[in-house]
């Protein structure tokens, strides 16, 4: 229809018999959307059948899946469902490295695959109760002697635990703990996969505090104890990217990502672990750690304070600059001197009379002061200044990066 309209418009002007004026655009019908979402009717029907007959078919389905996962010859021989691992295709990444979302790093199986692994994942969206015994069977293969089997199991459990449509990580907490121990797996591929899934847990399950804290501990262990520089560098890069993108206040994160989802779970321990790598003997780790932390501090603290100066541009008034410096350049924000009892009584009285900022209760139950630096980030400036004192003979690239 569009092609025919273009031909007619060129012949007859605008298609209404009038000649098109010079510079006037062709009036064409609206193009259809490039991607059209279509609901698979077979999927909808199967979902309804399972939901209505759950009490009668849940046990046979669970037995079938357990037999396929355990490699039962009798079950495999009489079933057309494959128990081979589906090929995992990485998602296409676009844009700069610091603007990627967490789920962009998690591979997904190719479509139109009929295998037990894909069926288990799809069933958890329809009725997670069917997988009561299946999850335990899958978790038992986490310590399998072959790397391929452990990798496929790690992928499946990671996708199930990170899924927004269920709380499998909470309901099957022992299996989740067993899965989280894969950060010590001898396979480099599995440890690389675990980095992305653990960070996805912090984003997708922020209200499951115990789950997120265990994911944080696992990431910290990888940063500190992993023998591979590749894994440690990957952890630093992914964590800095994650905190840079989602590390602001809850309202800021919701506004930036245009979503009503709660802000991800980001603890001070995770950011501090990255800061500790600045003392590493490896130049690459030092450079990546301090670069990521400086970008985080710049976005989530500095730019919030100098917004008025930025809006003024080159013609910004001196009064605005002085006011911004007086309001924000306060050393008591980063020290405990204001809490010291050794001050004179007169100064204490003056402090009591001054208006203090009204604290807001944060999600974690603490108090958040709007005009103070986030406690998670206040150690970063000290690290940056310490790195600027490193001699060129020790690490010239790091010192140059700090200066820029």
CSV table of C-alpha atoms in Angstrom, one decimal:
chain,number,residue,atom,x,y,z
A,1,UNK,CA,0.0,0.0,0.0
A,2,UNK,CA,2.8,2.4,0.8
A,3,UNK,CA,4.7,1.6,-2.4
A,4,UNK,CA,1.6,2.2,-4.5
A,5,UNK,CA,0.9,5.5,-2.7
A,6,UNK,CA,4.4,6.7,-3.5
A,7,UNK,CA,4.0,5.9,-7.2
A,8,UNK,CA,0.6,7.6,-7.4
A,9,UNK,CA,1.8,10.6,-5.5
A,10,UNK,CA,4.7,11.1,-7.9
A,11,UNK,CA,2.4,10.9,-10.9
A,12,UNK,CA,-0.5,13.0,-9.6
A,13,UNK,CA,1.2,15.4,-7.2
A,14,UNK,CA,-0.3,14.7,-3.7
A,15,UNK,CA,-2.8,12.1,-4.9
A,16,UNK,CA,-5.7,14.5,-5.0
A,17,UNK,CA,-5.2,15.7,-8.6
A,18,UNK,CA,-3.2,18.8,-7.6
A,19,UNK,CA,0.4,19.3,-8.5
A,20,UNK,CA,2.8,19.2,-5.6
A,21,UNK,CA,4.4,22.5,-4.8
A,22,UNK,CA,8.2,22.8,-4.8
A,23,UNK,CA,9.5,21.7,-1.4
A,24,UNK,CA,6.2,20.2,-0.3
A,25,UNK,CA,6.5,16.7,1.2
A,26,UNK,CA,4.6,13.7,-0.1
A,27,UNK,CA,1.6,12.8,2.0
A,28,UNK,CA,1.9,9.1,2.6
A,29,UNK,CA,-0.2,6.6,4.7
A,30,UNK,CA,1.2,5.9,8.1
A,31,UNK,CA,3.7,3.0,8.1
A,32,UNK,CA,2.8,0.0,10.3
A,33,UNK,CA,5.1,-0.7,13.3
A,34,UNK,CA,8.3,-2.6,12.6
A,35,UNK,CA,7.7,-5.1,15.5
A,36,UNK,CA,4.2,-6.4,16.2
A,37,UNK,CA,3.6,-8.5,19.3
A,38,UNK,CA,1.4,-11.5,18.7
A,39,UNK,CA,0.0,-13.8,21.4
A,40,UNK,CA,0.7,-17.4,20.7
A,41,UNK,CA,-2.8,-19.0,21.0
A,42,UNK,CA,-1.4,-22.5,21.7
A,43,UNK,CA,0.6,-21.0,24.6
A,44,UNK,CA,-2.6,-19.3,26.0
A,45,UNK,CA,-4.6,-22.5,25.7
A,46,UNK,CA,-1.9,-24.6,27.4
A,47,UNK,CA,-1.7,-22.1,30.2
A,48,UNK,CA,-5.5,-22.3,30.8
A,49,UNK,CA,-5.5,-26.1,30.7
A,50,UNK,CA,-2.6,-26.3,33.3
A,51,UNK,CA,-4.3,-23.7,35.6
A,52,UNK,CA,-7.6,-25.4,35.6
A,53,UNK,CA,-6.3,-29.0,36.0
A,54,UNK,CA,-3.3,-28.3,38.2
A,55,UNK,CA,-4.4,-30.6,41.1
A,56,UNK,CA,-4.5,-33.6,38.7
A,57,UNK,CA,-1.6,-33.0,36.4
A,58,UNK,CA,1.0,-31.4,38.6
A,59,UNK,CA,2.4,-34.7,39.9
A,60,UNK,CA,2.7,-36.4,36.4
A,61,UNK,CA,4.3,-33.3,35.0
A,62,UNK,CA,6.8,-33.1,37.8
A,63,UNK,CA,7.7,-36.8,37.4
A,64,UNK,CA,8.2,-36.3,33.7
A,65,UNK,CA,10.5,-33.3,34.2
A,66,UNK,CA,12.5,-35.1,37.0
A,67,UNK,CA,12.9,-38.1,34.8
A,68,UNK,CA,14.3,-36.1,31.9
A,69,UNK,CA,16.6,-34.1,34.1
A,70,UNK,CA,17.9,-37.2,35.8
A,71,UNK,CA,18.4,-38.9,32.5
A,72,UNK,CA,16.0,-41.8,33.3
A,73,UNK,CA,16.2,-44.0,30.2
A,74,UNK,CA,12.6,-45.2,30.4
A,75,UNK,CA,11.4,-41.6,30.5
A,76,UNK,CA,13.8,-40.3,27.8
A,77,UNK,CA,12.9,-43.1,25.4
A,78,UNK,CA,9.2,-42.5,25.5
A,79,UNK,CA,9.4,-38.7,25.3
A,80,UNK,CA,10.0,-36.3,22.4
A,81,UNK,CA,11.3,-33.6,24.8
A,82,UNK,CA,15.0,-33.1,24.5
A,83,UNK,CA,17.2,-33.0,27.7
A,84,UNK,CA,20.1,-31.4,25.8
A,85,UNK,CA,21.1,-27.9,26.7
A,86,UNK,CA,19.7,-25.1,24.5
A,87,UNK,CA,22.2,-22.8,22.8
A,88,UNK,CA,22.4,-19.6,24.8
A,89,UNK,CA,22.6,-16.5,22.5
A,90,UNK,CA,24.0,-13.3,24.2
A,91,UNK,CA,21.8,-10.3,23.9
A,92,UNK,CA,22.9,-7.6,21.4
A,93,UNK,CA,24.4,-4.6,23.2
A,94,UNK,CA,24.1,-1.1,22.0
A,95,UNK,CA,25.3,2.2,23.2
A,96,UNK,CA,28.1,3.0,25.6
A,97,UNK,CA,29.2,0.5,28.2
A,98,UNK,CA,27.9,2.6,31.1
A,99,UNK,CA,24.3,2.8,29.8
A,100,UNK,CA,23.6,-0.9,29.5
A,101,UNK,CA,20.9,-2.4,31.7
A,102,UNK,CA,21.7,-5.4,33.9
A,103,UNK,CA,19.4,-7.8,32.0
A,104,UNK,CA,21.3,-7.0,28.7
A,105,UNK,CA,24.2,-9.1,30.1
A,106,UNK,CA,22.2,-12.2,30.7
A,107,UNK,CA,22.0,-14.6,27.7
A,108,UNK,CA,18.7,-16.1,26.7
A,109,UNK,CA,18.0,-19.4,24.9
A,110,UNK,CA,17.1,-19.3,21.2
A,111,UNK,CA,13.4,-19.4,20.5
A,112,UNK,CA,11.4,-22.4,19.2
A,113,UNK,CA,13.4,-24.9,21.2
A,114,UNK,CA,11.6,-28.0,22.6
A,115,UNK,CA,13.8,-29.0,25.6
A,116,UNK,CA,13.2,-29.7,29.3
A,117,UNK,CA,15.2,-26.6,30.4
A,118,UNK,CA,13.0,-24.2,28.4
A,119,UNK,CA,9.8,-26.0,29.6
A,120,UNK,CA,10.9,-25.7,33.2
A,121,UNK,CA,11.5,-22.0,32.8
A,122,UNK,CA,8.1,-21.4,31.0
A,123,UNK,CA,6.2,-23.5,33.6
A,124,UNK,CA,7.4,-21.2,36.4
A,125,UNK,CA,5.5,-18.3,34.8
A,126,UNK,CA,2.2,-20.4,34.6
A,127,UNK,CA,2.3,-22.3,37.9
A,128,UNK,CA,5.5,-22.4,40.1
A,129,UNK,CA,3.9,-25.0,42.4
A,130,UNK,CA,4.5,-27.6,39.7
A,131,UNK,CA,8.3,-27.1,40.2
A,132,UNK,CA,8.3,-27.9,43.9
A,133,UNK,CA,10.3,-31.1,43.5
A,134,UNK,CA,11.9,-30.1,40.1
A,135,UNK,CA,13.9,-27.2,41.5
A,136,UNK,CA,15.7,-29.5,44.0
A,137,UNK,CA,16.5,-32.0,41.1
A,138,UNK,CA,18.0,-29.2,39.1
A,139,UNK,CA,20.0,-27.9,42.0
A,140,UNK,CA,21.5,-31.3,42.6
A,141,UNK,CA,23.3,-31.1,39.3
A,142,UNK,CA,25.2,-27.9,40.4
A,143,UNK,CA,28.1,-30.1,41.5
A,144,UNK,CA,28.1,-32.4,38.4
A,145,UNK,CA,31.5,-33.5,37.2
A,146,UNK,CA,31.1,-32.1,33.7
A,147,UNK,CA,31.4,-28.3,33.1
A,148,UNK,CA,28.6,-28.4,30.4
A,149,UNK,CA,26.0,-29.8,32.8
A,150,UNK,CA,27.0,-27.3,35.6
A,151,UNK,CA,26.8,-24.4,33.2
A,152,UNK,CA,23.3,-25.3,31.9
A,153,UNK,CA,22.0,-25.7,35.4
A,154,UNK,CA,23.6,-22.4,36.5
A,155,UNK,CA,21.9,-20.7,33.6
A,156,UNK,CA,18.5,-22.2,34.4
A,157,UNK,CA,18.5,-21.5,38.1
A,158,UNK,CA,19.9,-18.0,37.5
A,159,UNK,CA,17.0,-17.1,35.2
A,160,UNK,CA,14.5,-18.6,37.6
A,161,UNK,CA,15.8,-16.8,40.6
A,162,UNK,CA,16.0,-13.4,38.8
A,163,UNK,CA,12.5,-13.8,37.3
A,164,UNK,CA,10.0,-11.1,38.3
A,165,UNK,CA,7.1,-13.4,37.9
A,166,UNK,CA,7.8,-15.6,40.9
A,167,UNK,CA,9.7,-15.7,44.2
A,168,UNK,CA,11.6,-19.0,43.7
A,169,UNK,CA,14.8,-17.7,45.3
A,170,UNK,CA,12.8,-17.0,48.5
A,171,UNK,CA,10.7,-20.1,48.5
A,172,UNK,CA,13.7,-22.4,47.7
A,173,UNK,CA,16.3,-20.6,49.8
A,174,UNK,CA,18.6,-23.7,50.3
A,175,UNK,CA,18.8,-24.2,46.5
A,176,UNK,CA,19.6,-20.5,46.1
A,177,UNK,CA,22.4,-20.7,48.6
A,178,UNK,CA,23.8,-23.8,46.8
A,179,UNK,CA,23.6,-21.9,43.5
A,180,UNK,CA,25.3,-18.9,44.9
A,181,UNK,CA,28.3,-21.1,45.9
A,182,UNK,CA,29.1,-21.4,42.1
A,183,UNK,CA,31.2,-18.3,42.6
A,184,UNK,CA,33.9,-20.7,43.7
A,185,UNK,CA,33.4,-23.0,40.7
A,186,UNK,CA,36.6,-24.1,39.0
A,187,UNK,CA,35.2,-23.2,35.6
A,188,UNK,CA,35.9,-19.6,34.4
A,189,UNK,CA,32.8,-19.6,32.2
A,190,UNK,CA,30.5,-20.4,35.2
A,191,UNK,CA,32.1,-17.7,37.4
A,192,UNK,CA,31.6,-15.2,34.6
A,193,UNK,CA,27.9,-16.1,34.3
A,194,UNK,CA,27.5,-15.8,38.1
A,195,UNK,CA,28.7,-12.2,38.1
A,196,UNK,CA,25.8,-11.1,35.8
A,197,UNK,CA,23.2,-13.1,37.5
A,198,UNK,CA,24.1,-11.9,41.0
A,199,UNK,CA,24.0,-8.3,39.9
A,200,UNK,CA,20.6,-9.0,38.3
A,201,UNK,CA,19.4,-10.3,41.7
A,202,UNK,CA,20.2,-7.0,43.3
A,203,UNK,CA,18.1,-5.2,40.6
A,204,UNK,CA,15.1,-7.6,40.3
A,205,UNK,CA,14.7,-8.6,44.0
A,206,UNK,CA,15.4,-5.5,46.1
A,207,UNK,CA,12.7,-6.3,48.7
A,208,UNK,CA,14.2,-9.8,49.4
A,209,UNK,CA,16.9,-8.4,51.8
A,210,UNK,CA,18.4,-11.7,52.8
A,211,UNK,CA,18.6,-12.9,49.2
A,212,UNK,CA,20.3,-9.6,48.1
A,213,UNK,CA,22.7,-9.6,51.0
A,214,UNK,CA,23.8,-13.1,50.1
A,215,UNK,CA,24.3,-12.0,46.5
A,216,UNK,CA,26.3,-9.0,47.7
A,217,UNK,CA,28.5,-11.3,49.9
A,218,UNK,CA,29.1,-13.6,46.9
A,219,UNK,CA,30.2,-10.7,44.7
A,220,UNK,CA,32.5,-9.3,47.4
A,221,UNK,CA,34.1,-12.8,47.7
A,222,UNK,CA,34.7,-12.8,44.0
A,223,UNK,CA,36.3,-9.4,44.0
A,224,UNK,CA,38.6,-10.3,46.9
A,225,UNK,CA,39.4,-14.0,46.5
A,226,UNK,CA,39.1,-14.9,42.9
A,227,UNK,CA,42.4,-16.0,41.4
A,228,UNK,CA,41.5,-14.8,37.9
A,229,UNK,CA,42.2,-11.2,36.9
A,230,UNK,CA,39.5,-11.5,34.2
A,231,UNK,CA,36.9,-12.3,36.9
A,232,UNK,CA,38.0,-9.6,39.3
A,233,UNK,CA,38.0,-7.0,36.5
A,234,UNK,CA,34.6,-8.1,35.3
A,235,UNK,CA,33.2,-7.8,38.8
A,236,UNK,CA,34.6,-4.3,39.1
A,237,UNK,CA,33.3,-3.2,35.7
A,238,UNK,CA,29.8,-4.7,36.2
A,239,UNK,CA,29.4,-3.3,39.7
A,240,UNK,CA,30.5,0.2,38.8
A,241,UNK,CA,28.2,0.1,35.8
A,242,UNK,CA,25.3,-1.1,37.9
A,243,UNK,CA,25.8,1.5,40.7
A,244,UNK,CA,26.4,4.3,38.1
A,245,UNK,CA,23.0,3.5,36.5
A,246,UNK,CA,20.9,2.7,39.6
A,247,UNK,CA,22.8,4.1,42.5
A,248,UNK,CA,20.9,7.3,43.0
A,249,UNK,CA,17.9,8.1,45.3
A,250,UNK,CA,14.8,6.0,44.7
A,251,UNK,CA,12.9,8.8,43.1
A,252,UNK,CA,15.9,9.6,40.8
A,253,UNK,CA,16.2,6.0,39.7
A,254,UNK,CA,12.4,5.7,39.0
A,255,UNK,CA,12.5,9.0,37.0
A,256,UNK,CA,15.6,8.1,35.0
A,257,UNK,CA,14.4,4.6,34.0
A,258,UNK,CA,10.7,5.7,33.6
A,259,UNK,CA,9.4,3.0,35.8
A,260,UNK,CA,7.6,2.5,39.1
A,261,UNK,CA,9.8,-0.4,40.1
A,262,UNK,CA,11.7,0.1,43.4
A,263,UNK,CA,15.3,1.1,43.5
A,264,UNK,CA,17.8,-1.8,43.4
A,265,UNK,CA,19.5,-3.2,46.5
A,266,UNK,CA,23.0,-1.5,46.7
A,267,UNK,CA,24.9,-1.8,49.9
A,268,UNK,CA,27.9,0.1,51.1
A,269,UNK,CA,29.8,-3.2,51.4
A,270,UNK,CA,29.6,-3.7,47.6
A,271,UNK,CA,31.0,-0.3,46.8
A,272,UNK,CA,33.6,-0.5,49.5
A,273,UNK,CA,34.9,-3.8,48.1
A,274,UNK,CA,35.5,-2.0,44.7
A,275,UNK,CA,37.3,0.8,46.6
A,276,UNK,CA,39.6,-1.8,48.2
A,277,UNK,CA,40.8,-2.8,44.8
A,278,UNK,CA,42.5,0.6,44.4
A,279,UNK,CA,45.2,-0.9,46.6
A,280,UNK,CA,45.7,-3.9,44.3
A,281,UNK,CA,49.1,-4.7,42.9
A,282,UNK,CA,47.6,-5.0,39.4
A,283,UNK,CA,47.5,-1.7,37.5
A,284,UNK,CA,44.4,-2.7,35.5
A,285,UNK,CA,42.4,-3.3,38.7
A,286,UNK,CA,43.5,0.0,40.2
A,287,UNK,CA,42.6,1.9,37.1
A,288,UNK,CA,39.2,0.4,36.6
A,289,UNK,CA,38.2,0.7,40.2
A,290,UNK,CA,39.1,4.4,40.7
A,291,UNK,CA,37.7,5.3,37.3
A,292,UNK,CA,34.3,3.6,38.0
A,293,UNK,CA,34.1,5.1,41.5
A,294,UNK,CA,34.9,8.6,40.3
A,295,UNK,CA,32.1,8.4,37.7
A,296,UNK,CA,29.7,7.2,40.3
A,297,UNK,CA,30.5,10.0,42.7
A,298,UNK,CA,30.4,12.6,39.9
A,299,UNK,CA,26.9,11.5,38.8
A,300,UNK,CA,25.2,10.8,42.1
A,301,UNK,CA,26.6,13.6,44.2
A,302,UNK,CA,28.6,16.3,42.4
A,303,UNK,CA,26.1,17.0,39.6
A,304,UNK,CA,23.2,17.1,42.1
A,305,UNK,CA,25.0,20.0,43.9
A,306,UNK,CA,26.3,22.0,41.0
A,307,UNK,CA,23.0,21.9,38.9
A,308,UNK,CA,22.5,25.6,39.3
A,309,UNK,CA,26.0,26.4,38.0
A,310,UNK,CA,25.5,24.0,35.1
A,311,UNK,CA,22.2,25.7,34.1
A,312,UNK,CA,23.9,29.1,34.2
A,313,UNK,CA,26.5,28.0,31.7
A,314,UNK,CA,29.4,30.4,30.9
A,315,UNK,CA,27.3,33.4,32.1
A,316,UNK,CA,26.6,31.9,35.5
A,317,UNK,CA,26.8,34.7,38.2
A,318,UNK,CA,29.5,34.7,40.8
A,319,UNK,CA,26.8,34.9,43.5
A,320,UNK,CA,25.4,31.5,42.4
A,321,UNK,CA,28.9,29.9,42.4
A,322,UNK,CA,29.7,31.3,45.9
A,323,UNK,CA,26.3,30.2,47.3
A,324,UNK,CA,26.8,26.6,45.9
A,325,UNK,CA,30.3,26.4,47.4
A,326,UNK,CA,29.1,27.6,50.8
A,327,UNK,CA,26.2,25.2,50.9
A,328,UNK,CA,28.1,22.1,49.8
A,329,UNK,CA,31.8,22.4,50.7
A,330,UNK,CA,31.4,21.5,54.3
A,331,UNK,CA,34.1,19.1,55.8
A,332,UNK,CA,31.7,18.0,58.5
A,333,UNK,CA,29.8,16.0,55.9
A,334,UNK,CA,32.7,13.6,55.6
A,335,UNK,CA,34.0,13.6,59.2
A,336,UNK,CA,32.8,12.9,62.6
A,337,UNK,CA,34.0,16.2,64.1
A,338,UNK,CA,30.5,17.6,64.4
A,339,UNK,CA,29.6,14.7,66.7
A,340,UNK,CA,32.7,15.2,69.0
A,341,UNK,CA,31.8,16.1,72.6
A,342,UNK,CA,34.9,18.3,73.0
A,343,UNK,CA,33.3,21.5,71.6
A,344,UNK,CA,32.6,24.4,73.9
A,345,UNK,CA,29.1,24.9,75.3
A,346,UNK,CA,28.5,28.1,73.4
A,347,UNK,CA,29.1,26.5,70.1
A,348,UNK,CA,26.8,23.6,71.0
A,349,UNK,CA,24.0,26.0,71.9
A,350,UNK,CA,24.4,27.8,68.5
A,351,UNK,CA,24.2,24.4,66.8
A,352,UNK,CA,21.0,23.6,68.6
A,353,UNK,CA,19.5,26.9,67.5
A,354,UNK,CA,20.4,26.5,63.9
A,355,UNK,CA,17.9,24.8,61.6
A,356,UNK,CA,18.9,21.2,60.9
A,357,UNK,CA,17.7,19.5,57.7
A,358,UNK,CA,14.6,17.4,58.1
A,359,UNK,CA,15.6,13.7,57.8
A,360,UNK,CA,13.7,11.3,55.6
A,361,UNK,CA,13.3,7.7,56.5
A,362,UNK,CA,15.0,5.5,53.9
A,363,UNK,CA,13.9,2.1,52.6
A,364,UNK,CA,16.5,0.4,54.9
A,365,UNK,CA,15.1,2.1,58.0
A,366,UNK,CA,17.9,4.7,58.4
A,367,UNK,CA,17.8,8.4,58.1
A,368,UNK,CA,18.7,10.1,54.9
A,369,UNK,CA,19.6,13.9,55.0
A,370,UNK,CA,18.9,15.5,51.6
A,371,UNK,CA,21.9,17.9,51.7
A,372,UNK,CA,24.5,15.4,52.8
A,373,UNK,CA,26.5,13.0,50.7
A,374,UNK,CA,25.2,9.4,50.6
A,375,UNK,CA,27.2,7.4,53.2
A,376,UNK,CA,27.9,4.8,50.6
A,377,UNK,CA,29.9,7.3,48.5
A,378,UNK,CA,31.6,9.6,51.0
A,379,UNK,CA,34.9,7.6,51.0
A,380,UNK,CA,35.4,8.1,47.3
A,381,UNK,CA,37.0,11.6,47.3
A,382,UNK,CA,39.7,10.5,49.7
A,383,UNK,CA,40.6,7.6,47.4
A,384,UNK,CA,40.8,9.9,44.4
A,385,UNK,CA,43.1,12.4,46.2
A,386,UNK,CA,45.3,9.5,47.4
A,387,UNK,CA,45.6,8.1,43.9
A,388,UNK,CA,46.6,11.6,42.6
A,389,UNK,CA,49.7,11.4,44.9
A,390,UNK,CA,51.0,8.3,43.2
A,391,UNK,CA,54.2,9.0,41.4
A,392,UNK,CA,54.5,8.8,37.6
A,393,UNK,CA,57.3,6.2,38.0
A,394,UNK,CA,54.8,3.9,39.8
A,395,UNK,CA,51.7,4.2,37.6
A,396,UNK,CA,51.7,7.1,35.1
A,397,UNK,CA,48.4,6.0,33.5
A,398,UNK,CA,46.5,6.0,36.7
A,399,UNK,CA,47.8,9.5,37.7
A,400,UNK,CA,46.9,10.8,34.3
A,401,UNK,CA,43.4,9.4,34.5
A,402,UNK,CA,42.9,11.0,37.9
A,403,UNK,CA,43.9,14.4,36.6
A,404,UNK,CA,41.5,14.2,33.8
